[in-house]
mmCIF file of C-alpha atoms in Angstrom:
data_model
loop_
_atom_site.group_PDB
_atom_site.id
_atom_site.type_symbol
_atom_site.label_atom_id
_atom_site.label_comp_id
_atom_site.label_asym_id
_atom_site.label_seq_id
_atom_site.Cartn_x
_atom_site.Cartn_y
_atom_site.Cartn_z
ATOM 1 C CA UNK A 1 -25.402 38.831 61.052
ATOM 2 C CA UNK A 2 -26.981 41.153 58.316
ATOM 3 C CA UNK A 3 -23.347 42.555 57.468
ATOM 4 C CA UNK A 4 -22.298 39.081 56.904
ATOM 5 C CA UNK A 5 -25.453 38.709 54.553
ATOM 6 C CA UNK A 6 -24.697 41.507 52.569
ATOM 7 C CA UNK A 7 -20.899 40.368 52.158
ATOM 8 C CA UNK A 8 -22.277 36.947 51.350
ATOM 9 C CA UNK A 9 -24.407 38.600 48.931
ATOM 10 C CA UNK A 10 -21.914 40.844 46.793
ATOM 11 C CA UNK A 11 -19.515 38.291 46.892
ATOM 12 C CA UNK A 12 -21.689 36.038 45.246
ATOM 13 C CA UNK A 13 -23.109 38.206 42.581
ATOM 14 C CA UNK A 14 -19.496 39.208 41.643
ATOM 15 C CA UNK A 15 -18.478 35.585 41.409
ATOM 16 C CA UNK A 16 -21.499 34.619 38.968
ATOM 17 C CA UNK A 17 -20.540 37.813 36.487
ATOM 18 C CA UNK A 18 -17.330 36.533 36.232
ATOM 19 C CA UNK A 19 -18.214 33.334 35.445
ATOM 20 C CA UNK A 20 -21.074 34.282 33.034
ATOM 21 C CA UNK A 21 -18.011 36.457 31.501
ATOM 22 C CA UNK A 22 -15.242 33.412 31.018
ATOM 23 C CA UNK A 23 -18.517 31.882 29.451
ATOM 24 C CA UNK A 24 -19.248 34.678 27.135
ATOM 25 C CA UNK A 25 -15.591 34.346 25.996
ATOM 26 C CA UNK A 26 -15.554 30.689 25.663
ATOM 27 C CA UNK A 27 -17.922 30.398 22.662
ATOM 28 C CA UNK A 28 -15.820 32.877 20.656
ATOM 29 C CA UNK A 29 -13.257 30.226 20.930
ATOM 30 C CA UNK A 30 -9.995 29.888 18.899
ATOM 31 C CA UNK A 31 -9.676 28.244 15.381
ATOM 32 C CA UNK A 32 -7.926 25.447 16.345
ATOM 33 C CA UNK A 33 -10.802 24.010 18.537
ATOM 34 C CA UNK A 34 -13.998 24.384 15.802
ATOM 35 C CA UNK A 35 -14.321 20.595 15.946
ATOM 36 C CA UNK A 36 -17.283 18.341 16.917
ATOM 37 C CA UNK A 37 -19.158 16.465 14.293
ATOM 38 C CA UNK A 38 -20.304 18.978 12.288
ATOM 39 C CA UNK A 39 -17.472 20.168 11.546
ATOM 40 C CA UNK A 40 -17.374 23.612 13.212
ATOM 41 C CA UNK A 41 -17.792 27.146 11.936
ATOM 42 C CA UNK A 42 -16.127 29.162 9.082
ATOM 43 C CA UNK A 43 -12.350 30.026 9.403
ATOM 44 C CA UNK A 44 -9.422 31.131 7.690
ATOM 45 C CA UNK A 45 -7.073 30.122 9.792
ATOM 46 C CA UNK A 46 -6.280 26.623 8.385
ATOM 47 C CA UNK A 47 -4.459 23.429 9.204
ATOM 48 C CA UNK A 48 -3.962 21.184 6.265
ATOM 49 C CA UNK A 49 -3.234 17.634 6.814
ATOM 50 C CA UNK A 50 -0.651 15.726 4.369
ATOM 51 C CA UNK A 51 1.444 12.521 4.897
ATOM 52 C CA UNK A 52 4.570 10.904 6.803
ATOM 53 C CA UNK A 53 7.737 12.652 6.081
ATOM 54 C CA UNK A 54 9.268 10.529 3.073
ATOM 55 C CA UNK A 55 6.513 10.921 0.820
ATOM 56 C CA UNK A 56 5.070 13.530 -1.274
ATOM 57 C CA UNK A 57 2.077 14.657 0.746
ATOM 58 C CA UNK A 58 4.467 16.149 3.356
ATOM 59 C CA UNK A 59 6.693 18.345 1.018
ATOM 60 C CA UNK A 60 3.301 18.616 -1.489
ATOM 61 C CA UNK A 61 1.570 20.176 1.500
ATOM 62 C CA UNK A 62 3.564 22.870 2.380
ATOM 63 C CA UNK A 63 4.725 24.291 -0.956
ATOM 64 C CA UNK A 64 0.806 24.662 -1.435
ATOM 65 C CA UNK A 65 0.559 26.124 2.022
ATOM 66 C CA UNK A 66 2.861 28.554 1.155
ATOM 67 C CA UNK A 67 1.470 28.879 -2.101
ATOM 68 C CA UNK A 68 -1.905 29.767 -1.307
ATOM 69 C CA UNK A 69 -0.361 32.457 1.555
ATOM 70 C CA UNK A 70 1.748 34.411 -1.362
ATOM 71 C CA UNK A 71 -0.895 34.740 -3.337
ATOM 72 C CA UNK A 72 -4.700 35.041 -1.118
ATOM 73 C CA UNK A 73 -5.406 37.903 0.036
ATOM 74 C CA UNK A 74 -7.830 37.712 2.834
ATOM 75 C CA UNK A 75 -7.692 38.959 6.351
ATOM 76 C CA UNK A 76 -6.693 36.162 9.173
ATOM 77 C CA UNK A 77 -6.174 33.763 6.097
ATOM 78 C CA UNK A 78 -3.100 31.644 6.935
ATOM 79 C CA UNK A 79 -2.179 27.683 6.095
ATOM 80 C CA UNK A 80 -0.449 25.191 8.265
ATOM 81 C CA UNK A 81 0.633 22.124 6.997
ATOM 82 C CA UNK A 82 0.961 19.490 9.258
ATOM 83 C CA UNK A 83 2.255 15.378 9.050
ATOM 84 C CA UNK A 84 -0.074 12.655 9.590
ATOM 85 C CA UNK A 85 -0.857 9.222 8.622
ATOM 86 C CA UNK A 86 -2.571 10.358 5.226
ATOM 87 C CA UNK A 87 -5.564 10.034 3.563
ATOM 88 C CA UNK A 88 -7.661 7.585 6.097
ATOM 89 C CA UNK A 89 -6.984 10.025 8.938
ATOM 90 C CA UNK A 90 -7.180 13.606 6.730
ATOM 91 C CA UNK A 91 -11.174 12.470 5.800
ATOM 92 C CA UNK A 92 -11.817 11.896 9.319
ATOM 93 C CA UNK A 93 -10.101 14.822 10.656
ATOM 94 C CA UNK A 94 -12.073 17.228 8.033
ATOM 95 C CA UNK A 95 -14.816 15.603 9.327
ATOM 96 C CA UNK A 96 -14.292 16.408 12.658
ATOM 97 C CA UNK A 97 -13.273 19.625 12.185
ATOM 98 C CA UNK A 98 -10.055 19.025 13.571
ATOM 99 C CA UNK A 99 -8.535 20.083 9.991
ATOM 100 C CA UNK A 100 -9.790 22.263 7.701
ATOM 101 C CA UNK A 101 -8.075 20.633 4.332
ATOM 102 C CA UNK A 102 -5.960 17.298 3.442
ATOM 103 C CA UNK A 103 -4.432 15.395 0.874
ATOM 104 C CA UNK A 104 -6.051 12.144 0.187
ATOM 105 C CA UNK A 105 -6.476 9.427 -2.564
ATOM 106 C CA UNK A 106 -8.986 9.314 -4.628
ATOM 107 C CA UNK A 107 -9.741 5.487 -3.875
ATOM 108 C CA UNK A 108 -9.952 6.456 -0.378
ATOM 109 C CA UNK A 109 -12.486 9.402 -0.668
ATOM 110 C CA UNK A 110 -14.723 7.196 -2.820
ATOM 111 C CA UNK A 111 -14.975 4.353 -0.021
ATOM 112 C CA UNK A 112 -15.587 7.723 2.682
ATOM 113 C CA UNK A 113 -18.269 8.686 0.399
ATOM 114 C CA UNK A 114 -20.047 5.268 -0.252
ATOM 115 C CA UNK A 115 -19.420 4.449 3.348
ATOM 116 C CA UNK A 116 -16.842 1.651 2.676
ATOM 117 C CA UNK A 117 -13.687 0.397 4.525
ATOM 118 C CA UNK A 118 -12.619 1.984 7.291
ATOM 119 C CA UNK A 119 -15.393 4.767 6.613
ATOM 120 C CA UNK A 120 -18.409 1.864 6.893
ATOM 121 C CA UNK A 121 -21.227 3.865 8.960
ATOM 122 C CA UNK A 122 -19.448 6.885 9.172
ATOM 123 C CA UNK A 123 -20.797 10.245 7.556
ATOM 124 C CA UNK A 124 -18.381 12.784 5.769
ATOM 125 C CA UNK A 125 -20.872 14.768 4.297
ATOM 126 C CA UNK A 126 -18.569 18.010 5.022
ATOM 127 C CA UNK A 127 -15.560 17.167 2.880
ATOM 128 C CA UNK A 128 -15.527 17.914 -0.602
ATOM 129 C CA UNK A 129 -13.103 17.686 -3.278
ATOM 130 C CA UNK A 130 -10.966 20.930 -4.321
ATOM 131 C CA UNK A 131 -9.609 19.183 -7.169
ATOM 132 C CA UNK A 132 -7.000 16.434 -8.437
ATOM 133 C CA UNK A 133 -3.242 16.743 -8.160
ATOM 134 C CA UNK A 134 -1.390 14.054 -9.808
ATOM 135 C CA UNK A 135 -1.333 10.408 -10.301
ATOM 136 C CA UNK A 136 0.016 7.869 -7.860
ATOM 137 C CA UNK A 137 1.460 4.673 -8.020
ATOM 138 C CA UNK A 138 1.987 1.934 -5.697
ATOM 139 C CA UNK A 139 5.999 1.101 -5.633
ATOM 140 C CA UNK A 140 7.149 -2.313 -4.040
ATOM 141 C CA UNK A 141 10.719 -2.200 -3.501
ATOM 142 C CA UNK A 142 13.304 -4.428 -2.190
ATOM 143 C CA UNK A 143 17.242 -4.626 -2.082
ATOM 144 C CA UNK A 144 19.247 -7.214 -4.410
ATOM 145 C CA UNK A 145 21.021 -8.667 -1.608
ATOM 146 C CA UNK A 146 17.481 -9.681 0.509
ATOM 147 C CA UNK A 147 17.016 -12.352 -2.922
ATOM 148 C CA UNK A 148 13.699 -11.550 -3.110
ATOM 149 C CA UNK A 149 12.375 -11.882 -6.839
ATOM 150 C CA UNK A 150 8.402 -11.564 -6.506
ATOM 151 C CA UNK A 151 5.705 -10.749 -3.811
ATOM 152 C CA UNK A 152 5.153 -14.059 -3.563
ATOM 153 C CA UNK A 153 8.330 -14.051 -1.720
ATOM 154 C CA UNK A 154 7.137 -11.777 0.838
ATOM 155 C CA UNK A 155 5.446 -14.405 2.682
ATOM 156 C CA UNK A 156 7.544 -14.940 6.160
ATOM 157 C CA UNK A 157 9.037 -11.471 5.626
ATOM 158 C CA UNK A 158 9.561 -8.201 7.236
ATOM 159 C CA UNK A 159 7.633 -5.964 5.342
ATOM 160 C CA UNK A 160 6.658 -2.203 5.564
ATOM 161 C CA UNK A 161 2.790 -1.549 4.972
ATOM 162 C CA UNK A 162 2.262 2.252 5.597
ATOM 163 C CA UNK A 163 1.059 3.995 8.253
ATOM 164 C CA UNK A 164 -2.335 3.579 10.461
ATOM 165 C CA UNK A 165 -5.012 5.507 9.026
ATOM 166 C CA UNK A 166 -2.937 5.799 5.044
ATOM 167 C CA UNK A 167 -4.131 4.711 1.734
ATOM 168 C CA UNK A 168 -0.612 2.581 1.236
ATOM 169 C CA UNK A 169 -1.949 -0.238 4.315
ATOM 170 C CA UNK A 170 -5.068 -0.749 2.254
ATOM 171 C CA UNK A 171 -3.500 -0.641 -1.054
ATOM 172 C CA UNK A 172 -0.817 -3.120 0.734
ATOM 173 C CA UNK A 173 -3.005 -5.765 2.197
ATOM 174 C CA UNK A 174 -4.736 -6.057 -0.638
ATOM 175 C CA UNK A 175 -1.919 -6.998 -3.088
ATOM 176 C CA UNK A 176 -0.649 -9.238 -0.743
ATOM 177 C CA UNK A 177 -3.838 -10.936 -0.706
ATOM 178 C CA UNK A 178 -3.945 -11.115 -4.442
ATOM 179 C CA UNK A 179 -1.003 -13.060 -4.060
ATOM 180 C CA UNK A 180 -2.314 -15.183 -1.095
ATOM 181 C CA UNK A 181 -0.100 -14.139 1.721
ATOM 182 C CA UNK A 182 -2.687 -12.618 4.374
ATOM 183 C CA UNK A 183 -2.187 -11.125 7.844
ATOM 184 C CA UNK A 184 0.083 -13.260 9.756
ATOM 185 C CA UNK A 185 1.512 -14.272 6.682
ATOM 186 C CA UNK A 186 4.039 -11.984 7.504
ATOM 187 C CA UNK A 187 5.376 -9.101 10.114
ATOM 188 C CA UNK A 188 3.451 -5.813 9.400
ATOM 189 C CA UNK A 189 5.250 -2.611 10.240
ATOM 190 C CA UNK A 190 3.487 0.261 10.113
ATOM 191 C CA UNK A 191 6.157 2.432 8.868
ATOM 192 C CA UNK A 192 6.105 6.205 7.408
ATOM 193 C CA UNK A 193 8.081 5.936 3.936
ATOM 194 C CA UNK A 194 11.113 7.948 4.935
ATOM 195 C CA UNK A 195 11.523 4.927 8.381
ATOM 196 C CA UNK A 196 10.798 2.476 5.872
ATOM 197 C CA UNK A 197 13.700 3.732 4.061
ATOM 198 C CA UNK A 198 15.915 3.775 6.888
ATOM 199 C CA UNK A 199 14.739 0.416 7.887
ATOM 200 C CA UNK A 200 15.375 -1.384 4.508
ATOM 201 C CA UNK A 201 18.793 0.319 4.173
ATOM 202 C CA UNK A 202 19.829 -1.133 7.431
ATOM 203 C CA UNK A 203 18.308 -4.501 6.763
ATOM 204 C CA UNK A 204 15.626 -4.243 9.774
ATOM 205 C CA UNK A 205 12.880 -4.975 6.984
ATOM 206 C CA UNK A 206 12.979 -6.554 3.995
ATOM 207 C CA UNK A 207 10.473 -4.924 1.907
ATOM 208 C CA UNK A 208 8.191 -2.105 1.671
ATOM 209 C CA UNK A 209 4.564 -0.502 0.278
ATOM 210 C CA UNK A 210 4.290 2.936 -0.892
ATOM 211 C CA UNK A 211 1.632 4.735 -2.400
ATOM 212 C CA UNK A 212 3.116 7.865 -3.822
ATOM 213 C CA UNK A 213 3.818 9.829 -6.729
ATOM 214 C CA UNK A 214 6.340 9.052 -8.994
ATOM 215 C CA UNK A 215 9.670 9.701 -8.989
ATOM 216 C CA UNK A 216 9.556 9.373 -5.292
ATOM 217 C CA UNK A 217 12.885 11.370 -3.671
ATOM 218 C CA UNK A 218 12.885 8.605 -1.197
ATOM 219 C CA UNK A 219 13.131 6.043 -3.118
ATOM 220 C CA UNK A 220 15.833 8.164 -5.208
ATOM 221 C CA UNK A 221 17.197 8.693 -1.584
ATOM 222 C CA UNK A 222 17.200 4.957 -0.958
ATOM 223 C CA UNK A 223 19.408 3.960 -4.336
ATOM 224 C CA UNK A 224 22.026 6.363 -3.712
ATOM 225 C CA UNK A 225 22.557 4.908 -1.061
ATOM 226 C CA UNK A 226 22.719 1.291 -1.473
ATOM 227 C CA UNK A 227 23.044 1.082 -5.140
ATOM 228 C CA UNK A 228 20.511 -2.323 -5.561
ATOM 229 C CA UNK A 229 16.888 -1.150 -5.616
ATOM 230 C CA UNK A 230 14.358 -4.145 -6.795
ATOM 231 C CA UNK A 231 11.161 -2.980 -7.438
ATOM 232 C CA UNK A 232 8.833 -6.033 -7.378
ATOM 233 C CA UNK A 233 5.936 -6.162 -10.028
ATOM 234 C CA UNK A 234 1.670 -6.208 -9.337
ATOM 235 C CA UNK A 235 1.093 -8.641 -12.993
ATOM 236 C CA UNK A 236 -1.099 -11.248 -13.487
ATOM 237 C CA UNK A 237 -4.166 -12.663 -12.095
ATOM 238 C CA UNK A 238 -3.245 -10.864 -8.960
ATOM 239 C CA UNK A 239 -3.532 -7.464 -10.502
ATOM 240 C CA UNK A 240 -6.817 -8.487 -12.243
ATOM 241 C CA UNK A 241 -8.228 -9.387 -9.000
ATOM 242 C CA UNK A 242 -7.145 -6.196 -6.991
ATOM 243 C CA UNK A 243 -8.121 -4.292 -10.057
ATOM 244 C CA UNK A 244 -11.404 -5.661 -10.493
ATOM 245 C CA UNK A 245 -12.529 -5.452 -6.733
ATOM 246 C CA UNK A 246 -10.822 -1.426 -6.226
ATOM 247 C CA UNK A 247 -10.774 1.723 -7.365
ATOM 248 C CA UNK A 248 -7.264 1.286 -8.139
ATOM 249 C CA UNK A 249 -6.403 0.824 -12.037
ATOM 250 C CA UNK A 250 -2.899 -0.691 -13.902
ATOM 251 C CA UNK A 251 0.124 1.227 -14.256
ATOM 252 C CA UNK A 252 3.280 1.344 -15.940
ATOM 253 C CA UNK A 253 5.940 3.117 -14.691
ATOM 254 C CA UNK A 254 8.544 3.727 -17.470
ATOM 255 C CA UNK A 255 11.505 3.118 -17.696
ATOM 256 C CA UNK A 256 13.525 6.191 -16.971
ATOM 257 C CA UNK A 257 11.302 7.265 -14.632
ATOM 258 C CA UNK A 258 13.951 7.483 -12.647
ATOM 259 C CA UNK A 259 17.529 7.781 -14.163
ATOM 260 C CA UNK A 260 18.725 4.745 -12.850
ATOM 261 C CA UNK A 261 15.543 2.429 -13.447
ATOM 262 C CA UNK A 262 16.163 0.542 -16.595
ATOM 263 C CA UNK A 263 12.828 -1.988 -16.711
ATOM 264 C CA UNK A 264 9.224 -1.364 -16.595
ATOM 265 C CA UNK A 265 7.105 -1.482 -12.915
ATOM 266 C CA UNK A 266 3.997 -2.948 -13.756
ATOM 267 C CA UNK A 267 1.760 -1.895 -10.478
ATOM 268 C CA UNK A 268 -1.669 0.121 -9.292
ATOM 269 C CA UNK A 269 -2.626 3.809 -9.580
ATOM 270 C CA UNK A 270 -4.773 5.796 -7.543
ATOM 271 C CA UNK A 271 -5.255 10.009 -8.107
ATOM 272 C CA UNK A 272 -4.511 12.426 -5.288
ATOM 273 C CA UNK A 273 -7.007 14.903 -4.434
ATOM 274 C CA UNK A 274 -6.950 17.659 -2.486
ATOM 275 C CA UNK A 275 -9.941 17.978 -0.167
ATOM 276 C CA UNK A 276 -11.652 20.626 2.026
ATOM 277 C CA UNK A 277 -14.058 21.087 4.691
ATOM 278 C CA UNK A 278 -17.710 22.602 3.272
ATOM 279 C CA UNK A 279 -18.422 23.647 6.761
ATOM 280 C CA UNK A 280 -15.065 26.036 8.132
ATOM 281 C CA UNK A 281 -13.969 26.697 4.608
ATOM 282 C CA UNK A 282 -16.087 29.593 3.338
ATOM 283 C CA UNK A 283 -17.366 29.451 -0.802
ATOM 284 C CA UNK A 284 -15.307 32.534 -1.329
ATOM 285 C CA UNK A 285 -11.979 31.146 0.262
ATOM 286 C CA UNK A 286 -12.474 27.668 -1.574
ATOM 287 C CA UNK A 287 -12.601 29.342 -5.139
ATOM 288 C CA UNK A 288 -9.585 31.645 -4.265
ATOM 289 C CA UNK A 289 -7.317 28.244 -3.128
ATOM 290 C CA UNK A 290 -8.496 26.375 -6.050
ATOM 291 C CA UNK A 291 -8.002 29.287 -8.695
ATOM 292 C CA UNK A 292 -4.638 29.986 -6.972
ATOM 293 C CA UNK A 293 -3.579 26.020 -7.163
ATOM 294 C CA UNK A 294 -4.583 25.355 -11.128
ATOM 295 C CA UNK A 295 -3.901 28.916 -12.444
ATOM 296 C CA UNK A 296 -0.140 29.236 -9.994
ATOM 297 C CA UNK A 297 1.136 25.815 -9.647
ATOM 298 C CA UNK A 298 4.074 26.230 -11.701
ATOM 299 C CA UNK A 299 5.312 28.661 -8.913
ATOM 300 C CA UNK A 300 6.288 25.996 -6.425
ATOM 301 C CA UNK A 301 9.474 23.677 -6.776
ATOM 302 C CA UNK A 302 8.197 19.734 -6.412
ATOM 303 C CA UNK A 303 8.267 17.774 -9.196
ATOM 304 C CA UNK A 304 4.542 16.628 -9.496
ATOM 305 C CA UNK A 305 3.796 20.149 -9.318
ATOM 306 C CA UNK A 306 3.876 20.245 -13.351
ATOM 307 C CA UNK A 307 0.713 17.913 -13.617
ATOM 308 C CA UNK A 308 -1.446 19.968 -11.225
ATOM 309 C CA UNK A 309 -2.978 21.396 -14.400
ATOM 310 C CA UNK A 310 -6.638 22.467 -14.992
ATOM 311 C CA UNK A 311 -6.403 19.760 -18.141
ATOM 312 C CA UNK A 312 -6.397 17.067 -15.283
ATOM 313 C CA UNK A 313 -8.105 18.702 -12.277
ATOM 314 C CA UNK A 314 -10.902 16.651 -12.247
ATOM 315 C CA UNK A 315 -9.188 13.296 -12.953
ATOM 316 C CA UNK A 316 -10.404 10.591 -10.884
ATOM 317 C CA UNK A 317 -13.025 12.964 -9.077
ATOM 318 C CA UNK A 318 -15.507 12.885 -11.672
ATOM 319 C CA UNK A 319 -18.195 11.183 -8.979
ATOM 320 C CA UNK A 320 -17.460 13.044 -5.698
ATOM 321 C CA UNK A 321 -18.630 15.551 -4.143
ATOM 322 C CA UNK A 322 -16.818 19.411 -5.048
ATOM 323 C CA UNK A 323 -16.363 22.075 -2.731
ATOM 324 C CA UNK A 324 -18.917 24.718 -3.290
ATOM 325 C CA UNK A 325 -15.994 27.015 -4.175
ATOM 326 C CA UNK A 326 -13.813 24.439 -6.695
ATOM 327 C CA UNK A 327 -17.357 23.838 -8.305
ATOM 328 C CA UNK A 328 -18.208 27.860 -8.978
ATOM 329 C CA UNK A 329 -13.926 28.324 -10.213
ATOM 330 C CA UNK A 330 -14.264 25.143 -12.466
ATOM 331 C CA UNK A 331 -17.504 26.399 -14.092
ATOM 332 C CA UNK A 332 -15.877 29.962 -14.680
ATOM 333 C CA UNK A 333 -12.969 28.247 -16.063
ATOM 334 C CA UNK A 334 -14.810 25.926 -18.228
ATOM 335 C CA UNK A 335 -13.755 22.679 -16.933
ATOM 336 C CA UNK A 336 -17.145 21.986 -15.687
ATOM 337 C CA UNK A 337 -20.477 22.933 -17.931
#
């Protein structure tokens, strides 16, 4: 019986230092799992969230990935860009810790930080602003052949609104309300741009909402190959009221814009931003992305990447909240006394 004791007995204590060792190794943890609401701890290791494919926070997103990983030099430090459904959900996910940095508009980061929207009762006192990227604007566009003339015509229509948890549904739904044609009006889909594209080309919707930088290649994309892009105006009373109750402000895009638009788009603008996590994204790493961005931007190959310019890098961000980092670069550079 005492044998069996003493086996009982080693057994056991062997058992409890392994555990106590898979413990032990558990709180190191890996990068990817720093969430929890605070946000998690420092890292360098770093997933970036951007847009749906179609738009410009996809491509946007990994030219600066790949930007900031030519030219930081900082053991570990590495950037993953990664799609997702934009601004709504990049806020949240910094704020969760489940990214690190995102693309978002500014519109959107101003209801996150006065607790408006979609962000009512939610903290995200851990994101911060890295700086402003380039104006956006919202782009209604329709075929020739669907004889739509006006967003008053959208009523009873299939129309693209964005996807969940992107600026573009809010900015959407709001116009449309402007107009007087609310939810059940008409039949939502909640569409990235590029399947919006694809959907209007093969007539599955007749309309779509996109709130993206100008010239959009999907839109390009979408001319080529139909040949009868209509881009519907915001005018009016209805762009007084959407501009008077947002953060959104009236926009003209030119003609020539693109090569084959030959009339002025009276719409909305919003900035993009580039945001970042206070809590896993070190001072020191902060001021090295945001000195790489303003001072290196020319390097990469989109075409809004010629108004990331220090001139502009606080457009439209005036009133949040910077990174520690941007705020120690922007001082150094001058933009900020």
């Amino acid at each position: 019986m005492k044998k069996y004791s003493w086996l009982m007995f080693i057994l056991l204590f062997t058992v409890s230092l392994f555990l106590s060792a898979c413990g032990e190794s558990g709180t190191s943890g890996s990068s990817g799992d720093d969430g929890g609401s605070d946000g998690g701890e420092e890292m360098t290791n770093l997933t970036m969230g951007t847009g749906s494919v179609g738009g410009v926070y996809y491509p946007l997103g990994g030219e600066m990935a790949n930007l900031f990983a030519d030219n930081i030099d900082m053991e570990g430090f590495d950037v993953s860009s990664v799609e997702s459904g934009a601004s709504v959900e990049n806020i949240a996910k910094i704020q969760s810790g489940d990214f690190q940095l995102g693309i978002a508009q500014n519109t959107t980061m101003i209801n996150a930080v006065e607790g408006m929207g979609e962000f009512e009762g939610k903290d995200v006192g851990n994101v911060g602003v890295i700086g402003s990227l380039y104006p956006e604007a919202l782009q209604v566009v329709t075929l020739d052949s669907t004889g739509i003339e006006s967003i008053e015509d959208l009523k009873g229509k299939k129309v693209a609104v964005g996807p969940p948890g992107g600026a573009t549904r809010e900015a959407a739904e709001m116009v449309l309300s402007a107009y007087g044609i609310e939810e059940g009006d008409y039949e939502a889909f909640e569409e990235g741009f590029g399947d919006a594209k694809s959907k209007l080309q093969n007539n599955t919707i007749d309309a779509s909402f996109a709130v993206v930088g100008v010239p959009s290649s999907t839109t390009d994309e979408l001319e080529a190959a139909t040949g009868e892009v209509k881009f519907l105006n915001v005018e009016g009373d209805a762009l007084e009221e959407v501009t008077s109750n947002s953060q959104y402000e009236a926009y003209t895009v030119e003609p020539g814009t693109y090569e084959w638009q030959e009339e002025p788009v009276e719409t909305i603008t919003a900035l993009a931003l580039l945001l970042g996590s206070t809590s896993q994204v070190s001072e020191d790493l902060a001021y090295e992305m945001t000195k790489t961005l303003y001072e290196n931007a020319g390097d990469m190959s989109i075409a809004q990447a010629k108004l990331i310019t220090q001139d502009s890098a606080l457009t439209g961000a005036q009133e949040l909240p910077l990174h520690p980092g941007s705020e120690k670069y922007f001082k150094e550079a001058g933009i900020l006394e």
